[in-house]
Amino acid sequence: MSFEVLEQLEAKIQTAVDTIALLQMEVEELKEEKVQLANQAEELRNSREELVQKTEQMQREHGQWQERIRNLLGKMDEVE
């Protein structure tokens, strides 16, 4: 092999090594991003669950108030 062919091979190998290193860094960044997104998703699920519970509580309270109002209106009808 000539010296020129070895230099070309070395350049190609160096390019491949550089590309692999960049891809490994990108993989690590993507892994970190995945963890962050998983954490955000968990926080959103928790927030959603809290909102669902608050909504259910408010619906129960709303129903109780409606019942009280019906009772009061019923008592008013009895008076008339």
mmCIF file of N, CA and C in Angstrom:
data_model
loop_
_atom_site.group_PDB
_atom_site.id
_atom_site.type_symbol
_atom_site.label_atom_id
_atom_site.label_comp_id
_atom_site.label_asym_id
_atom_site.label_seq_id
_atom_site.Cartn_x
_atom_site.Cartn_y
_atom_site.Cartn_z
ATOM 1 N N MET A 1 0.838 -1.177 0.000
ATOM 2 C CA MET A 1 0.000 0.000 0.000
ATOM 3 C C MET A 1 0.881 1.236 0.000
ATOM 4 N N SER A 2 0.359 2.207 -0.648
ATOM 5 C CA SER A 2 1.135 3.446 -0.675
ATOM 6 C C SER A 2 0.798 4.294 0.543
ATOM 7 N N PHE A 3 1.671 5.209 0.792
ATOM 8 C CA PHE A 3 1.500 6.101 1.921
ATOM 9 C C PHE A 3 0.220 6.923 1.775
ATOM 10 N N GLU A 4 -0.116 7.300 0.551
ATOM 11 C CA GLU A 4 -1.319 8.093 0.290
ATOM 12 C C GLU A 4 -2.580 7.312 0.642
ATOM 13 N N VAL A 5 -2.613 6.040 0.307
ATOM 14 C CA VAL A 5 -3.767 5.188 0.607
ATOM 15 C C VAL A 5 -3.921 5.058 2.131
ATOM 16 N N LEU A 6 -2.816 4.914 2.837
ATOM 17 C CA LEU A 6 -2.878 4.822 4.294
ATOM 18 C C LEU A 6 -3.393 6.124 4.914
ATOM 19 N N GLU A 7 -2.973 7.243 4.357
ATOM 20 C CA GLU A 7 -3.462 8.534 4.851
ATOM 21 C C GLU A 7 -4.959 8.672 4.619
ATOM 22 N N GLN A 8 -5.432 8.228 3.456
ATOM 23 C CA GLN A 8 -6.874 8.284 3.170
ATOM 24 C C GLN A 8 -7.648 7.374 4.122
ATOM 25 N N LEU A 9 -7.116 6.195 4.350
ATOM 26 C CA LEU A 9 -7.745 5.262 5.272
ATOM 27 C C LEU A 9 -7.782 5.844 6.688
ATOM 28 N N GLU A 10 -6.662 6.449 7.088
ATOM 29 C CA GLU A 10 -6.605 7.065 8.410
ATOM 30 C C GLU A 10 -7.630 8.197 8.524
ATOM 31 N N ALA A 11 -7.753 9.003 7.479
ATOM 32 C CA ALA A 11 -8.721 10.104 7.489
ATOM 33 C C ALA A 11 -10.150 9.565 7.594
ATOM 34 N N LYS A 12 -10.431 8.490 6.864
ATOM 35 C CA LYS A 12 -11.769 7.889 6.921
ATOM 36 C C LYS A 12 -12.049 7.307 8.304
ATOM 37 N N ILE A 13 -11.049 6.681 8.882
ATOM 38 C CA ILE A 13 -11.208 6.117 10.223
ATOM 39 C C ILE A 13 -11.436 7.239 11.235
ATOM 40 N N GLN A 14 -10.679 8.316 11.114
ATOM 41 C CA GLN A 14 -10.845 9.447 12.033
ATOM 42 C C GLN A 14 -12.237 10.054 11.880
ATOM 43 N N THR A 15 -12.704 10.173 10.645
ATOM 44 C CA THR A 15 -14.056 10.692 10.407
ATOM 45 C C THR A 15 -15.098 9.782 11.056
ATOM 46 N N ALA A 16 -14.902 8.476 10.917
ATOM 47 C CA ALA A 16 -15.833 7.518 11.528
ATOM 48 C C ALA A 16 -15.804 7.627 13.044
ATOM 49 N N VAL A 17 -14.621 7.733 13.616
ATOM 50 C CA VAL A 17 -14.491 7.871 15.071
ATOM 51 C C VAL A 17 -15.163 9.159 15.545
ATOM 52 N N ASP A 18 -14.935 10.260 14.835
ATOM 53 C CA ASP A 18 -15.568 11.529 15.189
ATOM 54 C C ASP A 18 -17.091 11.426 15.103
ATOM 55 N N THR A 19 -17.564 10.796 14.044
ATOM 56 C CA THR A 19 -19.010 10.622 13.870
ATOM 57 C C THR A 19 -19.592 9.783 14.997
ATOM 58 N N ILE A 20 -18.916 8.730 15.362
ATOM 59 C CA ILE A 20 -19.374 7.870 16.463
ATOM 60 C C ILE A 20 -19.418 8.656 17.763
ATOM 61 N N ALA A 21 -18.395 9.455 18.017
ATOM 62 C CA ALA A 21 -18.366 10.259 19.241
ATOM 63 C C ALA A 21 -19.523 11.253 19.276
ATOM 64 N N LEU A 22 -19.784 11.900 18.145
ATOM 65 C CA LEU A 22 -20.901 12.846 18.080
ATOM 66 C C LEU A 22 -22.231 12.127 18.300
ATOM 67 N N LEU A 23 -22.368 10.962 17.688
ATOM 68 C CA LEU A 23 -23.608 10.200 17.857
ATOM 69 C C LEU A 23 -23.788 9.736 19.303
ATOM 70 N N GLN A 24 -22.698 9.371 19.953
ATOM 71 C CA GLN A 24 -22.786 8.966 21.357
ATOM 72 C C GLN A 24 -23.216 10.141 22.234
ATOM 73 N N MET A 25 -22.678 11.327 21.940
ATOM 74 C CA MET A 25 -23.087 12.513 22.694
ATOM 75 C C MET A 25 -24.569 12.796 22.453
ATOM 76 N N GLU A 26 -24.995 12.653 21.220
ATOM 77 C CA GLU A 26 -26.400 12.883 20.895
ATOM 78 C C GLU A 26 -27.296 11.872 21.615
ATOM 79 N N VAL A 27 -26.859 10.624 21.677
ATOM 80 C CA VAL A 27 -27.619 9.592 22.385
ATOM 81 C C VAL A 27 -27.746 9.965 23.862
ATOM 82 N N GLU A 28 -26.662 10.421 24.474
ATOM 83 C CA GLU A 28 -26.699 10.816 25.884
ATOM 84 C C GLU A 28 -27.657 11.987 26.096
ATOM 85 N N GLU A 29 -27.611 12.962 25.201
ATOM 86 C CA GLU A 29 -28.521 14.101 25.304
ATOM 87 C C GLU A 29 -29.967 13.642 25.177
ATOM 88 N N LEU A 30 -30.215 12.736 24.260
ATOM 89 C CA LEU A 30 -31.574 12.221 24.072
ATOM 90 C C LEU A 30 -32.038 11.424 25.287
ATOM 91 N N LYS A 31 -31.124 10.682 25.906
ATOM 92 C CA LYS A 31 -31.477 9.939 27.123
ATOM 93 C C LYS A 31 -31.864 10.911 28.240
ATOM 94 N N GLU A 32 -31.078 11.987 28.390
ATOM 95 C CA GLU A 32 -31.387 12.984 29.411
ATOM 96 C C GLU A 32 -32.732 13.644 29.127
ATOM 97 N N GLU A 33 -32.970 13.954 27.856
ATOM 98 C CA GLU A 33 -34.237 14.573 27.473
ATOM 99 C C GLU A 33 -35.403 13.618 27.747
ATOM 100 N N LYS A 34 -35.183 12.344 27.503
ATOM 101 C CA LYS A 34 -36.218 11.346 27.764
ATOM 102 C C LYS A 34 -36.565 11.312 29.244
ATOM 103 N N VAL A 35 -35.553 11.363 30.094
ATOM 104 C CA VAL A 35 -35.786 11.358 31.544
ATOM 105 C C VAL A 35 -36.573 12.606 31.949
ATOM 106 N N GLN A 36 -36.174 13.754 31.415
ATOM 107 C CA GLN A 36 -36.874 15.001 31.726
ATOM 108 C C GLN A 36 -38.330 14.932 31.274
ATOM 109 N N LEU A 37 -38.554 14.415 30.075
ATOM 110 C CA LEU A 37 -39.918 14.303 29.563
ATOM 111 C C LEU A 37 -40.742 13.321 30.387
ATOM 112 N N ALA A 38 -40.114 12.247 30.826
ATOM 113 C CA ALA A 38 -40.818 11.280 31.679
ATOM 114 C C ALA A 38 -41.211 11.935 32.998
ATOM 115 N N ASN A 39 -40.319 12.747 33.561
ATOM 116 C CA ASN A 39 -40.632 13.461 34.801
ATOM 117 C C ASN A 39 -41.774 14.454 34.585
ATOM 118 N N GLN A 40 -41.720 15.176 33.487
ATOM 119 C CA GLN A 40 -42.788 16.126 33.180
ATOM 120 C C GLN A 40 -44.114 15.401 32.991
ATOM 121 N N ALA A 41 -44.077 14.260 32.320
ATOM 122 C CA ALA A 41 -45.298 13.485 32.109
ATOM 123 C C ALA A 41 -45.874 13.028 33.444
ATOM 124 N N GLU A 42 -45.016 12.605 34.350
ATOM 125 C CA GLU A 42 -45.482 12.168 35.679
ATOM 126 C C GLU A 42 -46.099 13.335 36.437
ATOM 127 N N GLU A 43 -45.458 14.497 36.372
ATOM 128 C CA GLU A 43 -46.004 15.687 37.028
ATOM 129 C C GLU A 43 -47.364 16.049 36.438
ATOM 130 N N LEU A 44 -47.488 15.962 35.123
ATOM 131 C CA LEU A 44 -48.763 16.270 34.477
ATOM 132 C C LEU A 44 -49.843 15.265 34.874
ATOM 133 N N ARG A 45 -49.466 13.986 34.975
ATOM 134 C CA ARG A 45 -50.437 12.975 35.413
ATOM 135 C C ARG A 45 -50.908 13.274 36.833
ATOM 136 N N ASN A 46 -49.965 13.635 37.700
ATOM 137 C CA ASN A 46 -50.318 13.967 39.077
ATOM 138 C C ASN A 46 -51.230 15.192 39.130
ATOM 139 N N SER A 47 -50.882 16.208 38.361
ATOM 140 C CA SER A 47 -51.711 17.420 38.320
ATOM 141 C C SER A 47 -53.104 17.107 37.800
ATOM 142 N N ARG A 48 -53.165 16.284 36.789
ATOM 143 C CA ARG A 48 -54.462 15.900 36.230
ATOM 144 C C ARG A 48 -55.292 15.165 37.270
ATOM 145 N N GLU A 49 -54.664 14.249 37.993
ATOM 146 C CA GLU A 49 -55.379 13.495 39.019
ATOM 147 C C GLU A 49 -55.905 14.434 40.103
ATOM 148 N N GLU A 50 -55.102 15.405 40.504
ATOM 149 C CA GLU A 50 -55.551 16.389 41.489
ATOM 150 C C GLU A 50 -56.748 17.166 40.963
ATOM 151 N N LEU A 51 -56.668 17.576 39.695
ATOM 152 C CA LEU A 51 -57.778 18.329 39.107
ATOM 153 C C LEU A 51 -59.041 17.480 39.021
ATOM 154 N N VAL A 52 -58.894 16.214 38.696
ATOM 155 C CA VAL A 52 -60.049 15.317 38.633
ATOM 156 C C VAL A 52 -60.681 15.204 40.016
ATOM 157 N N GLN A 53 -59.852 15.046 41.038
ATOM 158 C CA GLN A 53 -60.376 14.944 42.404
ATOM 159 C C GLN A 53 -61.083 16.234 42.825
ATOM 160 N N LYS A 54 -60.483 17.381 42.510
ATOM 161 C CA LYS A 54 -61.111 18.661 42.849
ATOM 162 C C LYS A 54 -62.435 18.828 42.109
ATOM 163 N N THR A 55 -62.457 18.422 40.854
ATOM 164 C CA THR A 55 -63.683 18.515 40.068
ATOM 165 C C THR A 55 -64.777 17.654 40.677
ATOM 166 N N GLU A 56 -64.420 16.434 41.041
ATOM 167 C CA GLU A 56 -65.402 15.539 41.660
ATOM 168 C C GLU A 56 -65.904 16.118 42.973
ATOM 169 N N GLN A 57 -65.000 16.686 43.773
ATOM 170 C CA GLN A 57 -65.399 17.303 45.036
ATOM 171 C C GLN A 57 -66.352 18.471 44.779
ATOM 172 N N MET A 58 -66.015 19.305 43.811
ATOM 173 C CA MET A 58 -66.865 20.459 43.506
ATOM 174 C C MET A 58 -68.228 20.004 42.983
ATOM 175 N N GLN A 59 -68.255 18.928 42.206
ATOM 176 C CA GLN A 59 -69.535 18.416 41.720
ATOM 177 C C GLN A 59 -70.387 17.899 42.878
ATOM 178 N N ARG A 60 -69.752 17.231 43.849
ATOM 179 C CA ARG A 60 -70.495 16.772 45.025
ATOM 180 C C ARG A 60 -71.053 17.959 45.806
ATOM 181 N N GLU A 61 -70.205 18.971 46.021
ATOM 182 C CA GLU A 61 -70.653 20.160 46.741
ATOM 183 C C GLU A 61 -71.773 20.859 45.984
ATOM 184 N N HIS A 62 -71.655 20.921 44.686
ATOM 185 C CA HIS A 62 -72.692 21.541 43.868
ATOM 186 C C HIS A 62 -74.007 20.785 44.044
ATOM 187 N N GLY A 63 -73.922 19.471 44.020
ATOM 188 C CA GLY A 63 -75.121 18.653 44.231
ATOM 189 C C GLY A 63 -75.727 18.882 45.601
ATOM 190 N N GLN A 64 -74.886 19.024 46.624
ATOM 191 C CA GLN A 64 -75.380 19.291 47.977
ATOM 192 C C GLN A 64 -76.080 20.641 48.056
ATOM 193 N N TRP A 65 -75.488 21.645 47.417
ATOM 194 C CA TRP A 65 -76.123 22.965 47.411
ATOM 195 C C TRP A 65 -77.459 22.925 46.670
ATOM 196 N N GLN A 66 -77.501 22.198 45.574
ATOM 197 C CA GLN A 66 -78.769 22.086 44.842
ATOM 198 C C GLN A 66 -79.835 21.434 45.722
ATOM 199 N N GLU A 67 -79.446 20.414 46.449
ATOM 200 C CA GLU A 67 -80.388 19.735 47.338
ATOM 201 C C GLU A 67 -80.876 20.680 48.438
ATOM 202 N N ARG A 68 -79.972 21.464 49.015
ATOM 203 C CA ARG A 68 -80.362 22.435 50.043
ATOM 204 C C ARG A 68 -81.346 23.456 49.485
ATOM 205 N N ILE A 69 -81.033 23.933 48.294
ATOM 206 C CA ILE A 69 -81.917 24.925 47.668
ATOM 207 C C ILE A 69 -83.286 24.309 47.400
ATOM 208 N N ARG A 70 -83.328 23.085 46.911
ATOM 209 C CA ARG A 70 -84.610 22.411 46.674
ATOM 210 C C ARG A 70 -85.393 22.290 47.981
ATOM 211 N N ASN A 71 -84.676 21.914 49.050
ATOM 212 C CA ASN A 71 -85.339 21.793 50.351
ATOM 213 C C ASN A 71 -85.910 23.130 50.804
ATOM 214 N N LEU A 72 -85.124 24.197 50.653
ATOM 215 C CA LEU A 72 -85.609 25.524 51.039
ATOM 216 C C LEU A 72 -86.798 25.953 50.196
ATOM 217 N N LEU A 73 -86.736 25.703 48.903
ATOM 218 C CA LEU A 73 -87.857 26.052 48.034
ATOM 219 C C LEU A 73 -89.089 25.235 48.399
ATOM 220 N N GLY A 74 -88.856 23.972 48.749
ATOM 221 C CA GLY A 74 -89.980 23.136 49.186
ATOM 222 C C GLY A 74 -90.616 23.688 50.450
ATOM 223 N N LYS A 75 -89.806 24.144 51.385
ATOM 224 C CA LYS A 75 -90.340 24.730 52.614
ATOM 225 C C LYS A 75 -91.094 26.011 52.311
ATOM 226 N N MET A 76 -90.591 26.792 51.360
ATOM 227 C CA MET A 76 -91.287 28.037 50.981
ATOM 228 C C MET A 76 -92.629 27.716 50.360
ATOM 229 N N ASP A 77 -92.703 26.656 49.558
ATOM 230 C CA ASP A 77 -93.980 26.264 48.953
ATOM 231 C C ASP A 77 -94.969 25.815 50.022
ATOM 232 N N GLU A 78 -94.461 25.192 51.082
ATOM 233 C CA GLU A 78 -95.333 24.747 52.166
ATOM 234 C C GLU A 78 -95.919 25.939 52.904
ATOM 235 N N VAL A 79 -95.162 27.019 53.023
ATOM 236 C CA VAL A 79 -95.617 28.211 53.722
ATOM 237 C C VAL A 79 -96.711 28.902 52.944
ATOM 238 N N GLU A 80 -96.606 28.914 51.654
ATOM 239 C CA GLU A 80 -97.588 29.626 50.812
ATOM 240 C C GLU A 80 -98.852 28.904 50.759
#
